Amino acid sequence: MAQLWLNFIDEKGNQQRIEVCQDEFLIGRSPENHLQISLQNLSRKHLKIEKFGEVFVASDLGSSNGTTINGEKLTAPVALKNGDEINCGGNFKISVEIKSNFITEEANSQQDDPQQTSNTPPPANTNPKIEPSETHLFPFLLIAPILGLTILLFAGLLLFIYPSNFIYPSNQKERTVTNQRADKDSNTSTIDSDYKTTYSKSPTPLNKPNTESPIKNEMESEFERIEKNAILFAKRISLNQANYVFTTKQIEEIQKRIKNVLNSPVFIDQLKEIRKNRSQIIEMAQSKNLKPQFLAAASIATNKTNAKLIANAQMILPVLSELRISLGNESPNDNFLIIASFERGLKGDFRSMRNTVEALARESKIEAHKIRDIWFLREKGKLSDEEYELVLRFLAIGTIMQKPADFGLKEEPILF
């Protein structure tokens, strides 16, 4: 089992050595990081270290002053090696120490078994002898092939005389129907490359009974489609492209809002307008370091007056940009917080949500990822009903956009 240790001098000048035990370890200036370093050159969330089995991978989270590893600028995820030198923001240096117990365990096992460590081969037998017991096998070795050939000839003769009894058993009709059903099921499935689960190529629209499978009911199939597309949407709106895990209750909440969105008489026209102005959406989003998928869904979710979507996107873009600066947009939770704070941003309040999150981090011993979770904040009374509903509507719209056909719409996916 590999262990990762980080050696560094903190902002107070003290030598520190900590072990990275989490599968995802964050370093930065804000208190919700696993390692908080209050240096101005560091970004709020600066560096992420992820564990994949025995490998540790470092990624810069879009920091302002960048990260280097052994003097080379970190522009893409890199697997760390023992002895690597990480420099965050130009003034925070980390020495990487990776220990593996594999070599030690292997050495101990060899020491316990001296026969395994010996390189001297056993002496060759220069005068082999056939034991008396082995000589008894010779008659059997001669008879066995003849006996096997006789059995094969006899079986072939029976097959020739009575073919129907062997080729067409009494339950042939039942087996044929079962095989045809299995072939049909196997030919109607595909694998989504972003979400490794098998789904039907011809999904059942909402509120339409599923007659293809007697085992899986329609609600289970609908739930899977919503979960798959919601995860894809959450991944595509965040800078770090991380998969997001939704609970069953959260998917059920999104499901209710999806039905409301599908009942809107203007929703299909809005999807067509987004597709028509795709290049303009991309240009606007990139100008403010936002994901186009995020801006497209936000322009529909916040459009209360059914105005032209491009006009609405241009109107909300400065607000979303200011909220991004305050809250970040590296993870799905960051982007959900931006949407939850939208109405506050319209009133010029761009920092109250950030202050709420930081206050929770100081006041209670809560896991860092929970502090920025909208469902947790809702439970703690930190989100109003309107803010919570806007996030769920945003999620419902984004989920449908990934594959409208999964929800009974004859529209192409809205992807960027």
Tab-separated table of C-alpha atoms in Angstrom:
chain	number	residue	atom	x	y	z
A	1	MET	CA	0.000	0.000	0.000
A	2	ALA	CA	1.554	3.283	-1.119
A	3	GLN	CA	1.701	6.204	1.321
A	4	LEU	CA	2.128	9.863	0.352
A	5	TRP	CA	3.776	12.319	2.750
A	6	LEU	CA	4.105	16.056	2.134
A	7	ASN	CA	7.042	17.904	3.681
A	8	PHE	CA	6.864	21.686	3.766
A	9	ILE	CA	7.414	24.847	5.802
A	10	ASP	CA	4.110	26.492	6.743
A	11	GLU	CA	3.324	30.221	6.724
A	12	LYS	CA	4.643	30.516	10.301
A	13	GLY	CA	8.039	29.074	9.374
A	14	ASN	CA	7.471	25.684	11.045
A	15	GLN	CA	8.620	22.470	9.390
A	16	GLN	CA	5.621	20.199	8.761
A	17	ARG	CA	5.145	16.632	7.545
A	18	ILE	CA	1.633	15.319	6.857
A	19	GLU	CA	0.253	12.172	5.284
A	20	VAL	CA	-2.315	12.342	2.472
A	21	CYS	CA	-4.998	9.832	3.511
A	22	GLN	CA	-7.933	11.075	1.418
A	23	ASP	CA	-8.702	9.940	-2.136
A	24	GLU	CA	-9.016	13.640	-3.020
A	25	PHE	CA	-6.789	16.069	-1.126
A	26	LEU	CA	-7.104	19.848	-1.615
A	27	ILE	CA	-4.485	22.519	-0.917
A	28	GLY	CA	-5.229	26.231	-0.916
A	29	ARG	CA	-5.904	29.413	0.991
A	30	SER	CA	-9.526	28.833	2.079
A	31	PRO	CA	-10.475	26.910	5.229
A	32	GLU	CA	-12.406	24.164	3.431
A	33	ASN	CA	-9.165	22.724	2.023
A	34	HIS	CA	-7.578	19.697	3.670
A	35	LEU	CA	-4.343	21.700	3.863
A	36	GLN	CA	-4.975	25.419	4.382
A	37	ILE	CA	-2.006	27.719	3.808
A	38	SER	CA	-2.721	31.424	4.293
A	39	LEU	CA	-0.281	32.808	1.741
A	40	GLN	CA	-1.465	35.482	-0.677
A	41	ASN	CA	0.196	33.843	-3.696
A	42	LEU	CA	-1.985	30.777	-3.250
A	43	SER	CA	-5.466	30.647	-4.737
A	44	ARG	CA	-8.529	29.820	-2.696
A	45	LYS	CA	-8.352	26.307	-4.103
A	46	HIS	CA	-4.930	25.881	-5.601
A	47	LEU	CA	-3.883	22.235	-5.950
A	48	LYS	CA	-5.630	18.863	-5.874
A	49	ILE	CA	-3.984	15.486	-5.246
A	50	GLU	CA	-6.025	12.408	-6.144
A	51	LYS	CA	-5.252	8.796	-5.274
A	52	PHE	CA	-5.809	6.098	-7.882
A	53	GLY	CA	-4.754	2.779	-6.377
A	54	GLU	CA	-1.000	3.068	-5.853
A	55	VAL	CA	-0.681	6.289	-7.901
A	56	PHE	CA	-1.031	9.901	-6.696
A	57	VAL	CA	-1.966	12.502	-9.326
A	58	ALA	CA	-1.555	16.279	-8.876
A	59	SER	CA	-3.710	18.843	-10.716
A	60	ASP	CA	-3.643	22.637	-10.654
A	61	LEU	CA	-7.167	23.990	-10.048
A	62	GLY	CA	-6.911	27.012	-12.305
A	63	SER	CA	-4.826	28.961	-9.787
A	64	SER	CA	-3.842	32.561	-10.484
A	65	ASN	CA	-0.093	32.107	-9.910
A	66	GLY	CA	0.229	28.546	-11.141
A	67	THR	CA	2.038	25.443	-9.923
A	68	THR	CA	5.326	23.843	-10.930
A	69	ILE	CA	6.680	20.330	-10.371
A	70	ASN	CA	10.470	20.075	-10.496
A	71	GLY	CA	10.523	23.468	-12.207
A	72	GLU	CA	8.059	22.497	-14.955
A	73	LYS	CA	4.711	24.320	-15.104
A	74	LEU	CA	1.782	22.069	-14.206
A	75	THR	CA	-0.728	22.406	-17.055
A	76	ALA	CA	-2.267	18.917	-16.929
A	77	PRO	CA	-2.640	16.199	-14.265
A	78	VAL	CA	0.716	14.568	-13.449
A	79	ALA	CA	1.513	11.393	-11.494
A	80	LEU	CA	3.768	12.212	-8.546
A	81	LYS	CA	7.060	10.415	-7.890
A	82	ASN	CA	9.108	10.101	-4.744
A	83	GLY	CA	11.372	13.154	-4.420
A	84	ASP	CA	9.286	15.499	-6.581
A	85	GLU	CA	9.350	19.189	-5.636
A	86	ILE	CA	6.021	21.041	-5.914
A	87	ASN	CA	5.916	24.843	-5.900
A	88	CYS	CA	2.483	26.454	-5.475
A	89	GLY	CA	2.167	30.126	-6.384
A	90	GLY	CA	5.950	30.624	-6.398
A	91	ASN	CA	6.431	30.734	-2.619
A	92	PHE	CA	5.022	27.523	-1.139
A	93	LYS	CA	7.247	24.501	-1.670
A	94	ILE	CA	6.326	20.885	-0.971
A	95	SER	CA	8.672	17.899	-1.019
A	96	VAL	CA	6.967	14.667	-2.053
A	97	GLU	CA	7.727	11.484	-0.155
A	98	ILE	CA	6.107	8.264	-1.375
A	99	LYS	CA	6.562	5.073	0.595
A	100	SER	CA	5.482	1.602	-0.504
A	101	ASN	CA	5.215	-1.447	1.725
A	102	PHE	CA	5.354	-3.816	-1.224
A	103	ILE	CA	9.131	-4.179	-1.323
A	104	THR	CA	9.353	-4.638	2.440
A	105	GLU	CA	6.645	-7.274	2.473
A	106	GLU	CA	8.234	-9.144	-0.424
A	107	ALA	CA	11.628	-9.130	1.278
A	108	ASN	CA	10.113	-10.402	4.525
A	109	SER	CA	8.295	-13.200	2.760
A	110	GLN	CA	11.505	-14.312	1.061
A	111	GLN	CA	13.371	-14.200	4.339
A	112	ASP	CA	10.722	-16.412	5.957
A	113	ASP	CA	11.041	-18.962	3.127
A	114	PRO	CA	14.747	-19.581	2.446
A	115	GLN	CA	13.929	-21.997	-0.353
A	116	GLN	CA	12.507	-19.089	-2.412
A	117	THR	CA	15.677	-17.002	-2.042
A	118	SER	CA	18.036	-19.734	-3.098
A	119	ASN	CA	19.244	-19.362	-6.683
A	120	THR	CA	20.948	-22.780	-6.798
A	121	PRO	CA	18.905	-25.188	-8.920
A	122	PRO	CA	18.410	-28.756	-7.661
A	123	PRO	CA	20.918	-31.280	-9.003
A	124	ALA	CA	19.848	-32.910	-12.224
A	125	ASN	CA	18.998	-36.627	-12.183
A	126	THR	CA	21.538	-38.057	-14.597
A	127	ASN	CA	20.320	-41.635	-14.261
A	128	PRO	CA	16.504	-41.592	-14.370
A	129	LYS	CA	14.679	-44.758	-13.427
A	130	ILE	CA	11.135	-45.874	-14.137
A	131	GLU	CA	9.489	-46.914	-10.910
A	132	PRO	CA	7.680	-50.209	-10.886
A	133	SER	CA	4.355	-48.453	-10.325
A	134	GLU	CA	4.850	-46.453	-13.546
A	135	THR	CA	5.207	-49.607	-15.654
A	136	HIS	CA	1.642	-50.539	-14.775
A	137	LEU	CA	0.395	-47.528	-16.770
A	138	PHE	CA	1.645	-48.726	-20.155
A	139	PRO	CA	-1.251	-51.136	-20.895
A	140	PHE	CA	-3.805	-48.455	-19.986
A	141	LEU	CA	-2.088	-45.873	-22.225
A	142	LEU	CA	-2.436	-48.257	-25.165
A	143	ILE	CA	-6.098	-49.130	-24.497
A	144	ALA	CA	-7.410	-45.581	-23.698
A	145	PRO	CA	-7.275	-44.140	-27.265
A	146	ILE	CA	-8.993	-47.222	-28.697
A	147	LEU	CA	-11.742	-47.050	-26.062
A	148	GLY	CA	-12.325	-43.302	-26.676
A	149	LEU	CA	-12.589	-43.819	-30.452
A	150	THR	CA	-15.149	-46.600	-29.949
A	151	ILE	CA	-17.337	-44.329	-27.771
A	152	LEU	CA	-17.240	-41.529	-30.347
A	153	LEU	CA	-18.243	-43.888	-33.161
A	154	PHE	CA	-21.153	-45.244	-31.116
A	155	ALA	CA	-22.398	-41.725	-30.245
A	156	GLY	CA	-22.208	-40.683	-33.897
A	157	LEU	CA	-24.242	-43.728	-34.938
A	158	LEU	CA	-27.008	-42.849	-32.422
A	159	LEU	CA	-27.074	-39.230	-33.616
A	160	PHE	CA	-27.456	-40.395	-37.230
A	161	ILE	CA	-30.322	-42.803	-36.438
A	162	TYR	CA	-32.291	-40.614	-33.943
A	163	PRO	CA	-31.477	-36.960	-34.782
A	164	SER	CA	-34.716	-35.429	-33.473
A	165	ASN	CA	-34.232	-36.738	-29.950
A	166	PHE	CA	-30.894	-34.966	-29.652
A	167	ILE	CA	-31.245	-31.797	-31.750
A	168	TYR	CA	-34.870	-30.869	-30.927
A	169	PRO	CA	-35.663	-31.390	-27.248
A	170	SER	CA	-39.231	-31.088	-25.986
A	171	ASN	CA	-38.755	-27.540	-24.678
A	172	GLN	CA	-37.234	-26.272	-27.963
A	173	LYS	CA	-39.993	-23.694	-28.503
A	174	GLU	CA	-39.506	-22.203	-25.040
A	175	ARG	CA	-35.742	-22.001	-25.546
A	176	THR	CA	-36.120	-20.330	-28.930
A	177	VAL	CA	-38.366	-17.618	-27.484
A	178	THR	CA	-35.966	-17.083	-24.571
A	179	ASN	CA	-32.961	-16.808	-26.895
A	180	GLN	CA	-34.768	-14.371	-29.162
A	181	ARG	CA	-35.595	-12.203	-26.162
A	182	ALA	CA	-31.983	-12.332	-24.977
A	183	ASP	CA	-30.734	-11.407	-28.458
A	184	LYS	CA	-33.152	-8.485	-28.555
A	185	ASP	CA	-32.016	-7.233	-25.142
A	186	SER	CA	-28.339	-7.555	-26.042
A	187	ASN	CA	-28.793	-5.638	-29.302
A	188	THR	CA	-30.628	-2.736	-27.686
A	189	SER	CA	-27.985	-1.729	-25.151
A	190	THR	CA	-25.103	0.663	-25.340
A	191	ILE	CA	-22.417	1.913	-22.984
A	192	ASP	CA	-21.991	5.594	-22.242
A	193	SER	CA	-18.257	6.414	-22.271
A	194	ASP	CA	-18.597	9.006	-19.471
A	195	TYR	CA	-20.757	6.813	-17.232
A	196	LYS	CA	-19.913	3.111	-17.284
A	197	THR	CA	-23.382	1.648	-16.971
A	198	THR	CA	-25.493	-0.086	-19.634
A	199	TYR	CA	-28.584	1.790	-20.800
A	200	SER	CA	-31.208	1.165	-23.483
A	201	LYS	CA	-30.765	2.783	-26.914
A	202	SER	CA	-34.520	3.285	-27.138
A	203	PRO	CA	-35.401	4.842	-23.777
A	204	THR	CA	-38.965	4.927	-22.542
A	205	PRO	CA	-40.350	8.512	-22.413
A	206	LEU	CA	-41.610	9.860	-19.118
A	207	ASN	CA	-45.049	8.612	-18.043
A	208	LYS	CA	-45.008	5.832	-20.696
A	209	PRO	CA	-45.098	2.230	-19.387
A	210	ASN	CA	-42.049	0.102	-20.106
A	211	THR	CA	-43.215	-3.117	-21.774
A	212	GLU	CA	-39.799	-4.392	-22.893
A	213	SER	CA	-38.626	-5.884	-19.614
A	214	PRO	CA	-40.813	-7.708	-17.066
A	215	ILE	CA	-38.052	-7.428	-14.467
A	216	LYS	CA	-37.273	-3.681	-14.526
A	217	ASN	CA	-40.231	-1.393	-14.053
A	218	GLU	CA	-40.564	1.980	-15.746
A	219	MET	CA	-39.687	3.976	-12.618
A	220	GLU	CA	-36.319	2.200	-12.278
A	221	SER	CA	-35.487	2.864	-15.933
A	222	GLU	CA	-36.445	6.538	-15.655
A	223	PHE	CA	-34.405	6.907	-12.469
A	224	GLU	CA	-31.311	5.497	-14.180
A	225	ARG	CA	-31.634	7.858	-17.128
A	226	ILE	CA	-31.972	10.872	-14.855
A	227	GLU	CA	-29.006	9.822	-12.722
A	228	LYS	CA	-26.776	9.168	-15.736
A	229	ASN	CA	-27.527	12.509	-17.410
A	230	ALA	CA	-27.377	14.500	-14.159
A	231	ILE	CA	-23.880	13.135	-13.489
A	232	LEU	CA	-22.784	14.026	-17.020
A	233	PHE	CA	-24.139	17.559	-16.646
A	234	ALA	CA	-22.437	18.110	-13.272
A	235	LYS	CA	-19.166	16.912	-14.776
A	236	ARG	CA	-19.392	19.131	-17.855
A	237	ILE	CA	-20.075	22.397	-16.005
A	238	SER	CA	-17.056	22.150	-13.677
A	239	LEU	CA	-13.438	22.933	-14.457
A	240	ASN	CA	-12.061	19.814	-12.799
A	241	GLN	CA	-14.442	17.519	-14.757
A	242	ALA	CA	-15.056	15.398	-11.648
A	243	ASN	CA	-17.896	12.898	-11.413
A	244	TYR	CA	-20.578	13.958	-8.942
A	245	VAL	CA	-22.466	11.472	-6.762
A	246	PHE	CA	-26.185	12.109	-6.307
A	247	THR	CA	-28.233	10.393	-3.609
A	248	THR	CA	-31.547	8.698	-4.360
A	249	LYS	CA	-33.459	11.532	-2.673
A	250	GLN	CA	-31.630	14.154	-4.737
A	251	ILE	CA	-32.419	12.363	-8.005
A	252	GLU	CA	-36.073	12.194	-6.966
A	253	GLU	CA	-36.032	15.961	-6.358
A	254	ILE	CA	-34.540	16.553	-9.815
A	255	GLN	CA	-37.103	14.179	-11.325
A	256	LYS	CA	-39.995	16.315	-10.072
A	257	ARG	CA	-38.502	19.463	-11.640
A	258	ILE	CA	-37.829	17.655	-14.922
A	259	LYS	CA	-41.558	16.996	-15.289
A	260	ASN	CA	-42.256	20.690	-14.650
A	261	VAL	CA	-39.699	21.731	-17.268
A	262	LEU	CA	-41.088	19.307	-19.855
A	263	ASN	CA	-44.554	20.793	-19.341
A	264	SER	CA	-43.297	24.251	-20.319
A	265	PRO	CA	-44.660	25.222	-23.767
A	266	VAL	CA	-41.491	27.181	-24.628
A	267	PHE	CA	-38.821	24.709	-23.488
A	268	ILE	CA	-38.301	23.023	-26.880
A	269	ASP	CA	-38.004	26.424	-28.566
A	270	GLN	CA	-35.411	27.401	-25.950
A	271	LEU	CA	-33.344	24.290	-26.732
A	272	LYS	CA	-33.475	25.130	-30.435
A	273	GLU	CA	-32.387	28.708	-29.738
A	274	ILE	CA	-29.426	27.494	-27.675
A	275	ARG	CA	-28.360	25.176	-30.494
A	276	LYS	CA	-28.765	27.912	-33.086
A	277	ASN	CA	-26.575	30.328	-31.079
A	278	ARG	CA	-24.084	27.708	-29.888
A	279	SER	CA	-20.957	29.574	-31.042
A	280	GLN	CA	-22.096	32.781	-29.340
A	281	ILE	CA	-22.743	30.923	-26.067
A	282	ILE	CA	-19.241	29.442	-26.226
A	283	GLU	CA	-17.652	32.829	-26.872
A	284	MET	CA	-19.520	34.536	-24.010
A	285	ALA	CA	-18.783	31.746	-21.523
A	286	GLN	CA	-15.089	31.563	-22.333
A	287	SER	CA	-14.725	35.322	-21.963
A	288	LYS	CA	-15.621	34.926	-18.254
A	289	ASN	CA	-13.897	31.558	-17.640
A	290	LEU	CA	-17.245	29.741	-17.414
A	291	LYS	CA	-18.235	26.480	-19.069
A	292	PRO	CA	-20.618	26.947	-22.055
A	293	GLN	CA	-22.813	24.117	-20.746
A	294	PHE	CA	-23.206	26.061	-17.495
A	295	LEU	CA	-24.136	29.333	-19.221
A	296	ALA	CA	-26.631	27.623	-21.550
A	297	ALA	CA	-28.532	25.949	-18.704
A	298	ALA	CA	-28.360	29.083	-16.538
A	299	SER	CA	-29.768	31.255	-19.336
A	300	ILE	CA	-32.874	29.030	-19.461
A	301	ALA	CA	-33.216	28.517	-15.687
A	302	THR	CA	-33.082	32.247	-14.889
A	303	ASN	CA	-35.309	33.360	-17.784
A	304	LYS	CA	-38.513	34.304	-15.969
A	305	THR	CA	-39.998	36.493	-18.694
A	306	ASN	CA	-39.427	34.159	-21.673
A	307	ALA	CA	-37.109	36.742	-23.201
A	308	LYS	CA	-34.695	35.853	-25.988
A	309	LEU	CA	-32.134	33.509	-24.476
A	310	ILE	CA	-29.098	35.216	-25.969
A	311	ALA	CA	-30.275	38.550	-24.550
A	312	ASN	CA	-30.809	36.901	-21.168
A	313	ALA	CA	-27.394	35.244	-21.319
A	314	GLN	CA	-25.762	38.606	-21.984
A	315	MET	CA	-27.670	40.113	-19.069
A	316	ILE	CA	-26.769	37.425	-16.499
A	317	LEU	CA	-23.151	36.942	-17.626
A	318	PRO	CA	-21.624	39.765	-15.504
A	319	VAL	CA	-23.485	38.522	-12.417
A	320	LEU	CA	-22.329	34.931	-12.931
A	321	SER	CA	-18.772	36.144	-13.497
A	322	GLU	CA	-18.665	38.067	-10.208
A	323	LEU	CA	-20.099	35.081	-8.340
A	324	ARG	CA	-17.505	32.824	-9.965
A	325	ILE	CA	-14.722	35.038	-8.650
A	326	SER	CA	-16.194	34.831	-5.158
A	327	LEU	CA	-17.190	31.158	-5.082
A	328	GLY	CA	-15.042	29.505	-7.756
A	329	ASN	CA	-16.264	27.065	-10.387
A	330	GLU	CA	-13.788	24.205	-10.116
A	331	SER	CA	-16.268	21.628	-8.791
A	332	PRO	CA	-19.982	20.906	-9.422
A	333	ASN	CA	-20.808	22.205	-5.920
A	334	ASP	CA	-19.128	25.534	-6.725
A	335	ASN	CA	-21.349	25.949	-9.781
A	336	PHE	CA	-24.482	24.987	-7.854
A	337	LEU	CA	-23.601	27.668	-5.289
A	338	ILE	CA	-23.262	30.257	-8.077
A	339	ILE	CA	-26.808	29.478	-9.244
A	340	ALA	CA	-28.134	29.494	-5.661
A	341	SER	CA	-26.582	32.952	-5.178
A	342	PHE	CA	-27.884	34.384	-8.463
A	343	GLU	CA	-30.712	36.467	-6.995
A	344	ARG	CA	-28.311	37.877	-4.394
A	345	GLY	CA	-25.913	38.745	-7.204
A	346	LEU	CA	-28.625	40.628	-9.079
A	347	LYS	CA	-28.875	42.862	-6.000
A	348	GLY	CA	-25.103	43.415	-5.931
A	349	ASP	CA	-24.429	40.908	-3.143
A	350	PHE	CA	-21.591	38.705	-4.375
A	351	ARG	CA	-19.979	37.671	-1.085
A	352	SER	CA	-22.686	36.638	1.387
A	353	MET	CA	-22.728	32.992	0.240
A	354	ARG	CA	-18.967	32.802	0.514
A	355	ASN	CA	-19.133	34.310	3.988
A	356	THR	CA	-21.736	31.709	4.992
A	357	VAL	CA	-19.531	28.846	3.811
A	358	GLU	CA	-16.436	30.218	5.546
A	359	ALA	CA	-18.376	30.765	8.777
A	360	LEU	CA	-19.515	27.131	8.753
A	361	ALA	CA	-15.935	26.013	8.220
A	362	ARG	CA	-14.781	27.971	11.268
A	363	GLU	CA	-17.655	27.156	13.602
A	364	SER	CA	-18.037	23.407	13.187
A	365	LYS	CA	-16.043	20.300	12.433
A	366	ILE	CA	-17.674	19.442	9.124
A	367	GLU	CA	-16.073	17.679	6.188
A	368	ALA	CA	-14.853	20.192	3.615
A	369	HIS	CA	-16.975	18.907	0.732
A	370	LYS	CA	-20.184	19.045	2.800
A	371	ILE	CA	-19.798	22.726	3.612
A	372	ARG	CA	-20.296	23.649	-0.050
A	373	ASP	CA	-23.073	21.113	-0.681
A	374	ILE	CA	-26.390	22.810	-1.497
A	375	TRP	CA	-28.419	20.027	0.112
A	376	PHE	CA	-26.414	20.343	3.311
A	377	LEU	CA	-26.778	24.143	3.262
A	378	ARG	CA	-30.510	23.749	2.680
A	379	GLU	CA	-30.716	21.399	5.677
A	380	LYS	CA	-28.896	23.977	7.805
A	381	GLY	CA	-31.303	26.717	6.713
A	382	LYS	CA	-28.661	28.622	4.723
A	383	LEU	CA	-30.623	28.547	1.432
A	384	SER	CA	-34.066	30.044	0.907
A	385	ASP	CA	-36.868	28.177	-0.858
A	386	GLU	CA	-36.369	30.301	-3.985
A	387	GLU	CA	-32.620	29.677	-4.074
A	388	TYR	CA	-33.072	25.936	-3.623
A	389	GLU	CA	-35.741	25.748	-6.336
A	390	LEU	CA	-33.576	27.648	-8.808
A	391	VAL	CA	-30.720	25.150	-8.369
A	392	LEU	CA	-33.083	22.200	-8.880
A	393	ARG	CA	-34.565	23.804	-12.004
A	394	PHE	CA	-31.034	24.436	-13.296
A	395	LEU	CA	-30.149	20.769	-12.676
A	396	ALA	CA	-33.344	19.548	-14.345
A	397	ILE	CA	-32.684	21.641	-17.466
A	398	GLY	CA	-29.038	20.575	-17.656
A	399	THR	CA	-29.975	16.923	-17.191
A	400	ILE	CA	-32.434	17.039	-20.113
A	401	MET	CA	-29.916	18.880	-22.303
A	402	GLN	CA	-27.482	15.951	-22.149
A	403	LYS	CA	-29.857	13.700	-24.095
A	404	PRO	CA	-33.377	15.028	-24.721
A	405	ALA	CA	-34.389	11.730	-26.341
A	406	ASP	CA	-34.097	10.068	-22.927
A	407	PHE	CA	-37.031	12.252	-21.856
A	408	GLY	CA	-39.271	11.779	-24.879
A	409	LEU	CA	-38.076	14.824	-26.854
A	410	LYS	CA	-37.105	14.605	-30.521
A	411	GLU	CA	-34.158	16.958	-30.083
A	412	GLU	CA	-30.404	16.476	-30.392
A	413	PRO	CA	-28.226	16.756	-27.244
A	414	ILE	CA	-27.118	20.307	-26.338
A	415	LEU	CA	-23.389	19.780	-25.877
A	416	PHE	CA	-20.348	22.036	-26.246
